[in-house]
Coordinates of C-alpha atoms in Angstrom, one line a residue:
Chain A
K1 CA 9.7 12.1 -12.1
T2 CA 9.2 12.8 -15.8
I3 CA 12.2 13.1 -18.1
T4 CA 11.6 15.1 -21.3
A5 CA 14.2 15.1 -24.1
L6 CA 14.4 17.2 -27.2
A7 CA 16.4 15.6 -30.1
D8 CA 17.2 16.6 -33.6
L9 CA 16.4 14.4 -36.7
E10 CA 19.7 12.6 -36.3
G11 CA 18.7 11.5 -32.8
K12 CA 21.2 13.9 -31.1
I13 CA 19.8 15.1 -27.8
L14 CA 19.7 18.8 -27.6
K15 CA 18.2 19.3 -24.2
I16 CA 16.9 17.2 -21.2
T17 CA 14.6 18.3 -18.5
K18 CA 13.1 16.8 -15.4
T19 CA 9.6 17.5 -14.0
G20 CA 7.3 16.0 -11.4
P21 CA 5.8 12.4 -11.7
S22 CA 3.5 11.3 -14.4
N23 CA 2.6 7.8 -13.4
L24 CA -1.1 7.4 -14.4
R25 CA -1.7 4.7 -11.8
N26 CA -0.5 6.8 -8.9
L27 CA -1.7 10.2 -10.0
G28 CA -4.6 9.9 -12.3
I29 CA -4.7 11.4 -15.8
K30 CA -5.2 15.1 -14.7
R31 CA -2.1 15.3 -12.5
A32 CA 0.0 13.2 -14.9
V33 CA -0.9 15.4 -17.9
L34 CA 0.1 18.5 -15.9
N35 CA 3.7 17.2 -15.4
I36 CA 3.9 16.0 -19.0
E37 CA 2.8 19.5 -20.1
R38 CA 5.4 21.1 -17.8
G39 CA 8.1 18.8 -19.3
I40 CA 7.3 19.6 -22.9
L41 CA 7.1 23.3 -22.2
K42 CA 10.3 23.3 -20.3
V43 CA 12.3 21.3 -22.9
T44 CA 11.0 23.5 -25.8
E45 CA 11.6 26.8 -24.0
N46 CA 13.6 29.1 -26.2
F47 CA 13.6 26.5 -29.0
E48 CA 13.4 28.2 -32.3
G49 CA 12.9 25.2 -34.5
Q50 CA 9.8 23.1 -35.3
T51 CA 8.8 19.9 -33.6
V52 CA 7.9 17.0 -36.0
S53 CA 7.3 14.1 -33.7
C54 CA 6.6 13.6 -30.0
F55 CA 6.7 10.2 -28.2
I56 CA 5.3 10.0 -24.7
A57 CA 6.4 6.9 -22.8
L58 CA 4.1 6.3 -19.8
A59 CA 3.9 3.8 -17.0
A60 CA 0.7 1.8 -16.8
V61 CA -0.5 3.1 -20.2
E62 CA -0.4 -0.4 -21.8
E63 CA -2.0 -1.9 -18.7
E64 CA -5.2 -0.4 -17.3
Y65 CA -4.9 2.9 -19.2
R66 CA -4.8 1.4 -22.7
E67 CA -8.4 2.7 -23.5
K68 CA -7.5 6.2 -22.1
K69 CA -4.8 7.1 -24.7
E70 CA -7.2 9.3 -26.7
E71 CA -8.3 11.0 -23.5
I72 CA -4.7 11.8 -22.6
K73 CA -4.0 13.1 -26.1
K74 CA -7.1 15.3 -26.0
A75 CA -6.2 16.7 -22.6
L76 CA -2.7 17.6 -24.0
F77 CA -4.1 19.2 -27.2
K78 CA -6.5 21.3 -25.1
I79 CA -3.6 23.2 -23.6
P80 CA -3.1 26.1 -26.1
E81 CA 0.6 26.5 -25.6
L82 CA 1.1 22.8 -26.1
S83 CA -1.1 22.3 -29.2
K84 CA 1.2 24.8 -30.9
I85 CA 4.2 22.7 -30.2
L86 CA 2.5 19.3 -30.8
K87 CA 1.6 20.1 -34.4
G88 CA 3.5 17.1 -35.6
K89 CA 2.9 13.4 -34.8
L90 CA 2.1 12.5 -31.2
T91 CA 2.4 9.0 -30.0
I92 CA 1.7 7.6 -26.5
G93 CA 3.3 4.3 -25.7
S94 CA 4.7 2.0 -23.1
D95 CA 7.6 3.1 -20.9
Q96 CA 8.8 -0.5 -21.2
L97 CA 9.3 -0.4 -25.0
A98 CA 11.0 3.0 -24.6
A99 CA 13.4 1.4 -22.1
L100 CA 14.2 -1.4 -24.5
K101 CA 15.0 1.1 -27.2
A102 CA 17.2 3.0 -24.8
G103 CA 19.2 -0.1 -23.9
T104 CA 19.7 -1.7 -27.3
D105 CA 19.7 -1.1 -31.0
K106 CA 18.4 -4.6 -31.6
K107 CA 14.8 -5.0 -32.5
D108 CA 14.1 -7.8 -30.0
G109 CA 15.0 -8.5 -26.5
V110 CA 13.8 -8.6 -22.9
I111 CA 13.7 -5.8 -20.4
L112 CA 13.6 -6.3 -16.6
I113 CA 12.6 -3.2 -14.7
A114 CA 12.9 -3.0 -10.9
G115 CA 12.5 0.5 -9.6
T116 CA 9.5 1.6 -7.5
G117 CA 7.6 -1.0 -9.4
A118 CA 8.8 -4.2 -11.2
V119 CA 7.9 -5.7 -14.6
C120 CA 9.5 -8.0 -17.2
H121 CA 8.6 -7.5 -20.8
G122 CA 10.0 -9.3 -23.9
W123 CA 9.7 -8.9 -27.6
W124 CA 10.7 -11.7 -30.1
K125 CA 9.8 -11.8 -33.8
G126 CA 6.5 -10.2 -33.5
E127 CA 5.6 -11.9 -30.3
E128 CA 5.3 -10.2 -27.0
A129 CA 5.2 -11.4 -23.4
K130 CA 4.8 -9.5 -20.1
V131 CA 5.0 -10.7 -16.5
S132 CA 4.4 -8.7 -13.3
G133 CA 4.0 -4.9 -13.5
W134 CA 0.6 -4.8 -11.7
G135 CA 1.4 -1.8 -9.6
W136 CA 3.0 -1.2 -6.2
L137 CA 0.5 -3.4 -4.3
N138 CA 2.1 -6.3 -6.1
D139 CA 5.3 -6.1 -8.2
E140 CA 7.2 -8.7 -6.3
G141 CA 10.9 -7.7 -6.0
S142 CA 10.4 -4.0 -6.6
G143 CA 11.6 -1.2 -4.5
F144 CA 8.2 -0.8 -3.0
W145 CA 7.9 -4.5 -2.3
V146 CA 11.3 -4.5 -0.5
G147 CA 10.4 -1.3 1.4
Q148 CA 7.1 -2.7 2.6
K149 CA 8.9 -5.9 3.8
A150 CA 11.5 -3.6 5.6
F151 CA 8.7 -1.6 7.2
Q152 CA 7.1 -4.8 8.4
A153 CA 10.4 -6.1 9.7
I154 CA 11.1 -2.9 11.6
F155 CA 7.8 -3.1 13.5
K156 CA 7.9 -6.8 14.0
A157 CA 11.3 -6.3 15.7
L158 CA 10.0 -3.4 17.8
D159 CA 7.0 -5.4 18.9
G160 CA 9.1 -8.4 19.7
R161 CA 7.3 -10.4 17.0
G162 CA 10.5 -10.7 14.9
K163 CA 14.2 -10.6 15.4
K164 CA 16.2 -7.4 15.8
T165 CA 17.4 -6.0 12.5
K166 CA 19.8 -3.3 11.5
I167 CA 17.2 -2.2 9.0
S168 CA 15.5 -0.2 11.8
E169 CA 18.7 1.8 12.5
E170 CA 19.4 2.4 8.8
V171 CA 15.8 3.6 8.1
F172 CA 15.8 5.9 11.1
K173 CA 19.0 7.4 9.9
Q174 CA 17.8 7.7 6.3
F175 CA 14.6 9.5 7.2
N176 CA 16.2 11.4 10.1
V177 CA 13.6 10.3 12.6
K178 CA 14.1 9.5 16.3
N179 CA 11.3 7.0 17.0
K180 CA 8.7 4.8 15.5
E181 CA 6.0 7.5 15.8
E182 CA 8.1 9.9 13.7
L183 CA 8.8 7.1 11.2
M184 CA 5.1 6.4 10.8
A185 CA 4.2 10.0 10.4
K186 CA 7.0 10.2 7.7
V187 CA 5.8 7.1 5.8
Y188 CA 2.0 7.6 6.0
G189 CA 2.3 11.4 6.0
F190 CA -0.8 12.5 4.2
T191 CA -0.5 14.7 1.1
D192 CA -2.9 15.0 -1.8
S193 CA -0.6 12.9 -4.0
P194 CA 0.1 9.2 -3.1
E195 CA 3.3 9.5 -5.2
D196 CA 4.6 12.1 -2.9
N197 CA 4.2 10.1 0.3
F198 CA 4.0 6.4 0.9
V199 CA 4.7 5.0 -2.5
K200 CA 7.9 7.1 -2.7
N201 CA 8.8 6.8 1.0
V202 CA 8.3 3.0 1.2
S203 CA 10.3 2.5 -2.0
L204 CA 13.1 4.7 -0.6
M205 CA 13.4 2.3 2.4
S206 CA 15.0 -0.2 0.0
I207 CA 18.1 1.9 0.1
A208 CA 18.3 1.4 3.9
V209 CA 17.8 -2.4 3.3
D210 CA 20.8 -2.3 1.0
E211 CA 22.9 -0.5 3.6
A212 CA 21.9 -3.0 6.3
A213 CA 22.6 -5.9 3.9
K214 CA 26.1 -4.5 3.3
R215 CA 26.6 -4.5 7.1
G216 CA 25.7 -8.2 7.1
D217 CA 22.2 -7.9 8.5
K218 CA 20.5 -11.3 8.1
R219 CA 16.9 -10.0 7.6
A220 CA 18.1 -7.4 5.0
R221 CA 19.9 -10.1 3.0
E222 CA 16.9 -12.4 3.2
I223 CA 14.6 -9.7 1.8
F224 CA 17.0 -8.9 -1.0
T225 CA 17.6 -12.5 -1.9
E226 CA 13.8 -13.1 -2.0
A227 CA 13.3 -10.0 -4.2
A228 CA 16.0 -11.2 -6.6
K229 CA 14.3 -14.6 -6.8
E230 CA 11.0 -13.0 -7.6
L231 CA 12.6 -10.8 -10.3
A232 CA 14.4 -13.8 -11.8
K233 CA 11.2 -15.8 -11.8
S234 CA 9.3 -13.2 -13.9
A235 CA 12.2 -12.9 -16.4
V236 CA 12.4 -16.7 -16.7
L237 CA 8.7 -16.8 -17.3
V238 CA 8.9 -14.2 -20.1
I239 CA 11.8 -16.1 -21.7
E240 CA 9.8 -19.4 -21.5
K241 CA 6.6 -17.7 -22.9
L242 CA 8.6 -16.5 -25.9
S243 CA 10.5 -19.9 -26.1
I244 CA 13.8 -18.1 -26.5
E245 CA 15.8 -20.1 -23.9
K246 CA 18.4 -21.1 -26.5
E247 CA 18.6 -17.8 -28.4
E248 CA 21.0 -14.9 -28.1
F249 CA 19.3 -11.8 -27.1
P250 CA 19.9 -8.7 -25.0
L251 CA 18.4 -8.6 -21.5
I252 CA 18.3 -5.0 -20.3
F253 CA 18.2 -4.3 -16.5
V254 CA 16.7 -1.0 -15.6
G255 CA 16.1 0.5 -12.1
K256 CA 17.6 1.2 -8.8
M257 CA 17.2 -2.3 -7.4
F258 CA 20.0 -3.5 -9.7
E259 CA 22.4 -1.1 -8.1
S260 CA 22.5 -3.7 -5.3
N261 CA 25.1 -6.3 -6.1
I262 CA 23.3 -8.9 -4.0
V263 CA 20.2 -8.5 -6.2
F264 CA 22.0 -8.3 -9.5
K265 CA 24.1 -11.4 -8.9
E266 CA 21.2 -13.4 -7.8
V267 CA 19.0 -12.4 -10.6
K268 CA 21.7 -13.0 -13.2
K269 CA 22.3 -16.5 -11.8
G270 CA 18.6 -17.3 -11.9
I271 CA 18.2 -16.2 -15.5
K272 CA 21.5 -17.6 -16.9
K273 CA 20.5 -21.0 -15.7
V274 CA 17.6 -21.0 -18.1
A275 CA 18.9 -18.9 -20.9
P276 CA 22.7 -19.1 -21.0
H277 CA 23.3 -17.1 -24.2
I278 CA 21.8 -13.8 -23.1
E279 CA 23.7 -10.6 -23.3
L280 CA 23.3 -8.7 -20.1
I281 CA 23.1 -5.0 -20.3
R282 CA 22.9 -3.0 -17.0
Chain B
K1 CA -16.7 5.6 8.8
T2 CA -17.3 7.7 11.9
I3 CA -20.0 6.7 14.4
T4 CA -21.3 9.4 16.7
A5 CA -23.6 8.6 19.6
L6 CA -25.5 10.9 21.9
A7 CA -26.2 9.5 25.3
D8 CA -27.9 10.8 28.5
L9 CA -26.2 10.8 31.9
E10 CA -27.4 7.3 32.6
G11 CA -25.6 6.1 29.5
K12 CA -28.7 5.5 27.5
I13 CA -28.1 6.2 23.8
L14 CA -30.5 8.7 22.4
K15 CA -29.2 8.9 18.8
I16 CA -26.5 7.4 16.6
T17 CA -25.2 8.8 13.3
K18 CA -22.7 7.7 10.7
T19 CA -20.5 10.0 8.7
G20 CA -17.4 9.7 6.5
P21 CA -14.0 8.3 7.7
S22 CA -11.9 9.9 10.4
N23 CA -8.8 7.8 10.4
L24 CA -5.9 10.3 11.0
R25 CA -3.4 8.1 9.3
N26 CA -5.3 7.7 6.1
L27 CA -6.8 11.2 5.9
G28 CA -4.7 13.7 7.8
I29 CA -6.0 15.9 10.5
K30 CA -8.0 18.3 8.3
R31 CA -10.2 15.7 6.6
A32 CA -10.6 13.7 9.8
V33 CA -11.8 16.8 11.7
L34 CA -14.3 17.5 9.0
N35 CA -16.0 14.2 9.4
I36 CA -15.9 14.4 13.2
E37 CA -17.5 17.8 12.9
R38 CA -20.2 16.4 10.7
G39 CA -20.8 13.6 13.1
I40 CA -21.2 15.8 16.1
L41 CA -23.4 18.3 14.3
K42 CA -25.6 15.5 12.9
V43 CA -26.0 13.7 16.2
T44 CA -26.9 16.9 18.1
E45 CA -29.3 18.3 15.4
N46 CA -32.6 19.2 17.0
F47 CA -31.2 18.3 20.4
E48 CA -32.6 20.8 23.0
G49 CA -30.5 19.8 26.0
Q50 CA -26.9 20.7 26.9
T51 CA -23.8 18.5 26.3
V52 CA -21.6 18.0 29.3
S53 CA -18.9 15.7 28.0
C54 CA -17.6 14.5 24.6
F55 CA -15.3 11.6 24.1
I56 CA -13.7 11.2 20.6
A57 CA -12.1 7.8 20.0
L58 CA -9.7 7.9 17.1
A59 CA -7.6 5.4 15.3
A60 CA -3.8 6.1 15.2
V61 CA -4.2 8.9 17.9
E62 CA -2.2 7.0 20.5
E63 CA 0.4 6.0 17.9
E64 CA 1.9 8.7 15.7
Y65 CA -0.7 11.4 16.5
R66 CA -0.2 11.5 20.2
E67 CA 1.5 14.9 20.1
K68 CA -1.3 16.2 17.8
K69 CA -4.2 15.9 20.2
E70 CA -4.1 19.6 21.1
E71 CA -4.0 20.5 17.5
I72 CA -7.1 18.4 16.8
K73 CA -8.9 19.9 19.8
K74 CA -8.1 23.4 18.6
A75 CA -9.3 22.6 15.1
L76 CA -12.6 21.4 16.5
F77 CA -13.1 24.5 18.8
K78 CA -12.3 26.8 15.9
I79 CA -15.6 25.7 14.2
P80 CA -18.2 28.2 15.7
E81 CA -21.1 25.8 15.6
L82 CA -19.1 23.1 17.3
S83 CA -17.5 25.2 20.1
K84 CA -21.1 26.0 21.2
I85 CA -21.8 22.3 21.5
L86 CA -18.4 21.4 23.0
K87 CA -18.7 23.7 25.9
G88 CA -18.3 20.8 28.3
K89 CA -15.4 18.4 28.7
L90 CA -13.7 17.2 25.5
T91 CA -11.4 14.1 25.6
I92 CA -9.6 12.6 22.7
G93 CA -8.5 9.0 23.2
S94 CA -7.7 5.7 21.6
D95 CA -10.3 3.8 19.6
Q96 CA -8.9 0.6 21.2
L97 CA -9.8 1.6 24.7
A98 CA -13.2 2.6 23.5
A99 CA -13.6 -0.8 22.0
L100 CA -12.6 -2.5 25.2
K101 CA -15.2 -0.5 27.1
A102 CA -17.8 -1.3 24.5
G103 CA -17.2 -5.0 24.9
T104 CA -16.9 -5.5 28.7
D105 CA -17.7 -3.8 32.0
K106 CA -14.5 -5.2 33.5
K107 CA -11.7 -2.8 34.0
D108 CA -9.0 -5.0 32.5
G109 CA -8.9 -7.2 29.4
V110 CA -7.5 -7.7 26.0
I111 CA -8.9 -6.5 22.7
L112 CA -8.0 -8.0 19.4
I113 CA -9.1 -5.8 16.4
A114 CA -8.9 -7.1 12.8
G115 CA -10.8 -4.9 10.4
T116 CA -9.1 -2.9 7.7
G117 CA -6.1 -2.7 10.2
A118 CA -5.2 -5.0 13.0
V119 CA -4.0 -4.5 16.5
C120 CA -3.9 -6.2 19.9
H121 CA -4.1 -4.1 23.0
G122 CA -4.3 -5.3 26.6
W123 CA -4.8 -3.6 30.0
W124 CA -4.0 -5.3 33.3
K125 CA -3.7 -3.7 36.8
G126 CA -2.3 -0.5 35.5
E127 CA -0.1 -2.1 32.9
E128 CA -0.6 -1.8 29.2
A129 CA 0.7 -3.7 26.2
K130 CA 0.2 -3.2 22.5
V131 CA 1.3 -5.3 19.6
S132 CA 0.8 -4.6 15.8
G133 CA -1.5 -1.7 14.7
W134 CA 1.2 0.1 12.6
G135 CA -1.1 0.9 9.7
W136 CA -2.2 -0.8 6.6
L137 CA 1.3 -1.3 5.2
N138 CA 1.9 -3.7 8.1
D139 CA -0.9 -5.0 10.3
E140 CA -0.4 -8.7 9.6
G141 CA -3.7 -10.5 9.5
S142 CA -5.9 -7.5 8.8
G143 CA -8.4 -7.1 6.0
F144 CA -6.0 -5.0 4.1
W145 CA -3.2 -7.6 4.6
V146 CA -5.5 -10.3 3.4
G147 CA -6.7 -8.2 0.4
Q148 CA -3.2 -7.4 -0.7
K149 CA -2.2 -11.1 -0.6
A150 CA -5.4 -11.8 -2.6
F151 CA -4.5 -9.2 -5.2
Q152 CA -1.0 -10.6 -5.5
A153 CA -2.4 -14.2 -5.8
I154 CA -4.8 -13.1 -8.6
F155 CA -2.0 -11.5 -10.7
K156 CA 0.4 -14.3 -10.0
A157 CA -2.2 -16.8 -11.3
L158 CA -3.0 -14.6 -14.3
D159 CA 0.8 -14.3 -15.1
G160 CA 1.4 -18.0 -14.7
R161 CA 3.6 -17.4 -11.7
G162 CA 1.2 -18.9 -9.3
K163 CA -1.5 -21.5 -9.2
K164 CA -5.1 -20.8 -10.4
T165 CA -7.3 -19.6 -7.6
K166 CA -11.1 -19.0 -7.2
I167 CA -10.2 -15.7 -5.5
S168 CA -9.9 -14.2 -9.0
E169 CA -13.5 -15.2 -9.9
E170 CA -14.8 -14.0 -6.6
V171 CA -13.0 -10.6 -6.7
F172 CA -14.2 -10.0 -10.3
K173 CA -17.7 -10.8 -9.2
Q174 CA -17.4 -8.6 -6.1
F175 CA -16.2 -5.5 -8.0
N176 CA -18.3 -6.2 -11.1
V177 CA -15.3 -6.1 -13.4
K178 CA -14.7 -8.1 -16.6
N179 CA -10.9 -8.2 -16.8
K180 CA -7.6 -7.4 -15.0
E181 CA -7.4 -3.9 -16.5
E182 CA -10.8 -3.0 -15.0
L183 CA -9.8 -4.6 -11.7
M184 CA -6.6 -2.5 -11.5
A185 CA -8.5 0.7 -12.4
K186 CA -10.9 -0.1 -9.6
V187 CA -8.3 -0.9 -7.0
Y188 CA -5.8 1.9 -7.8
G189 CA -8.5 4.3 -9.0
F190 CA -7.2 7.7 -8.1
T191 CA -9.3 10.0 -5.9
D192 CA -8.1 12.6 -3.5
S193 CA -8.6 10.4 -0.5
P194 CA -6.6 7.2 -0.1
E195 CA -9.4 6.0 2.3
D196 CA -11.8 6.1 -0.6
N197 CA -9.8 4.0 -3.0
F198 CA -7.1 1.4 -2.5
V199 CA -7.2 1.1 1.3
K200 CA -10.9 0.4 1.2
N201 CA -10.9 -1.6 -2.0
V202 CA -8.0 -3.8 -1.0
S203 CA -9.6 -4.5 2.4
L204 CA -12.9 -5.3 0.7
M205 CA -11.2 -8.1 -1.2
S206 CA -10.9 -10.1 2.0
I207 CA -14.7 -10.7 1.6
A208 CA -14.0 -12.4 -1.7
V209 CA -11.2 -14.5 -0.1
D210 CA -13.8 -15.7 2.5
E211 CA -16.2 -16.7 -0.3
A212 CA -13.4 -18.5 -2.2
A213 CA -12.3 -20.2 1.1
K214 CA -15.9 -21.4 1.7
R215 CA -15.8 -22.9 -1.8
G216 CA -12.7 -24.8 -0.8
D217 CA -10.1 -22.8 -2.6
K218 CA -6.7 -23.8 -1.4
R219 CA -4.9 -20.4 -1.8
A220 CA -7.8 -18.6 0.0
R221 CA -7.7 -21.0 2.9
E222 CA -3.9 -20.6 3.2
I223 CA -4.2 -16.8 3.3
F224 CA -6.9 -16.9 6.0
T225 CA -5.0 -19.5 8.0
E226 CA -1.8 -17.4 7.8
A227 CA -3.8 -14.3 8.8
A228 CA -5.2 -16.1 11.8
K229 CA -1.8 -17.2 12.9
E230 CA -0.5 -13.6 12.7
L231 CA -3.5 -12.4 14.8
A232 CA -3.1 -15.1 17.4
K233 CA 0.6 -14.3 17.6
S234 CA 0.0 -10.7 18.4
A235 CA -2.6 -11.6 21.1
V236 CA -0.3 -14.2 22.6
L237 CA 2.5 -11.6 22.8
V238 CA 0.3 -9.1 24.5
I239 CA -0.8 -11.8 27.0
E240 CA 2.9 -12.7 27.6
K241 CA 3.9 -9.1 28.0
L242 CA 1.3 -8.6 30.7
S243 CA 2.1 -12.0 32.2
I244 CA -1.6 -13.0 32.4
E245 CA -1.4 -16.4 30.9
K246 CA -3.0 -18.0 34.0
E247 CA -5.5 -15.2 34.7
E248 CA -9.2 -15.0 33.9
F249 CA -9.9 -12.0 31.7
P250 CA -12.1 -11.0 28.8
L251 CA -10.7 -11.1 25.3
I252 CA -12.8 -9.1 22.9
F253 CA -12.8 -9.7 19.2
V254 CA -13.7 -6.7 17.1
G255 CA -13.7 -6.4 13.3
K256 CA -15.0 -8.0 10.1
M257 CA -12.1 -10.6 9.9
F258 CA -13.7 -12.5 12.8
E259 CA -16.9 -13.0 10.8
S260 CA -14.9 -15.7 9.0
N261 CA -15.1 -18.9 11.0
I262 CA -11.8 -20.2 9.6
V263 CA -10.1 -17.1 11.1
F264 CA -12.0 -17.1 14.4
K265 CA -11.5 -20.8 15.1
E266 CA -7.8 -20.7 14.3
V267 CA -7.2 -17.5 16.4
K268 CA -9.1 -19.0 19.3
K269 CA -7.1 -22.2 19.2
G270 CA -3.8 -20.2 19.1
I271 CA -4.7 -18.1 22.1
K272 CA -6.4 -20.8 24.2
K273 CA -3.2 -22.8 24.1
V274 CA -1.4 -20.1 26.0
A275 CA -4.2 -18.6 28.1
P276 CA -6.8 -21.3 28.7
H277 CA -9.0 -19.2 31.1
I278 CA -9.9 -16.4 28.9
E279 CA -13.5 -15.4 28.3
L280 CA -14.0 -14.9 24.6
I281 CA -16.3 -12.1 23.5
R282 CA -17.1 -11.8 19.9

């Protein structure tokens, strides 16, 4: 999804809208720009004032799309309705930096994101360090990562290659399917946008894993504990790269994965061991 | 890819053609049908005779597309040029059964496929058993599975989360990219067909893993050994499900993964331990 907010010069938010996804990695520039366009038009609809500055925070833009910022800008300015609105300053930047600013007023800190993808990014006195965040095929500890493990666990259990797990039951319930064929059709279901099918559907399975874990399912708990260890590892590495083990700094947790207490507790434990003075912001 | 062959009534192959992919799971029915159509038209071009029977062997058709066979048939018959050619009998069946028939004249046997995906399927005196083959998100030991592990190993090494590995070098060489940003753009590169980008590109990375393994890279050898163990496990399970441990039967290996000697030797060892009398056909 793409969240677009209109704020006044004091920073007061006047309006917030939600449009389709704009992840460059999953959609490509053309489709992403379309949803950004929709967001800006929607948020400025009936707005009588003048816009002076626009910041677009995008996933993957500081990774493999760094060289494409100008192309994205041009694509946005090409849209007549939009170029009228975007007369002011237009900046394209990282969703990670935006998340830090959303979580703290402090200049420096570390942000650990675990939603569909996962990344840890830290800023300290002009230095910057980033670990993980290489897309849904990697991103150890992310929702997709957990969902893929869950999907594998389900079929291993059905095949007799792995132990029975309550994850199957929970996933079947979640997707409202009766058998494995229906589950597969649901997960792989082909549409033109990968974001609409497997990336989203696989990530959603992490919710069923949480349910199964709450019911005491062993495999579900193992997957979540492993995810938490991977997330803690990337945060610890960022902290070590910035040499801020002994500093006081905010660590901001963003993303659905931290709604699971198993994950949050385990990640916290792993990080606190290395950097005891951090201020945790969830 | 889709291979289409035209044979006479004695089974002699008159012509073979190759068209784009037709994996239902990765492309959906519409796109798959298009490439099947192209294959049939191409192979019967300038053919003066009459077709009497057509067998279409498709991936995923006996899994989540079992109920869609009629829909596929209808879509094919709707194409005027095709309905003329398909006057005779048209059967849609499993690519796994076709692969068994291609490998042996015996009625019963086991086929272990490890290409982009992986599956083990066995037939014995009217009984049938299948393990794995649940698509590229699972399919432990497949080319995609190996490629994803390789991709993860590359970024773990670059992040400092994992040990250095020659896989990085080999993959960079293979895809002709200079840095991780270019690699990501290559792997995730968005096109309308998932088959054209990540499923294919990730699977291709298994070739680089083979190269790195040959150069003695530890992580590459670990990934391949783990893949082989997973493949052997699914074959052993099929054999156990059919209770043919003590029988003589052909076991047919299909797919690029078995071109690696590390994989082939390890799989053979794992299976021979359980079923010593099998006849291996690679």
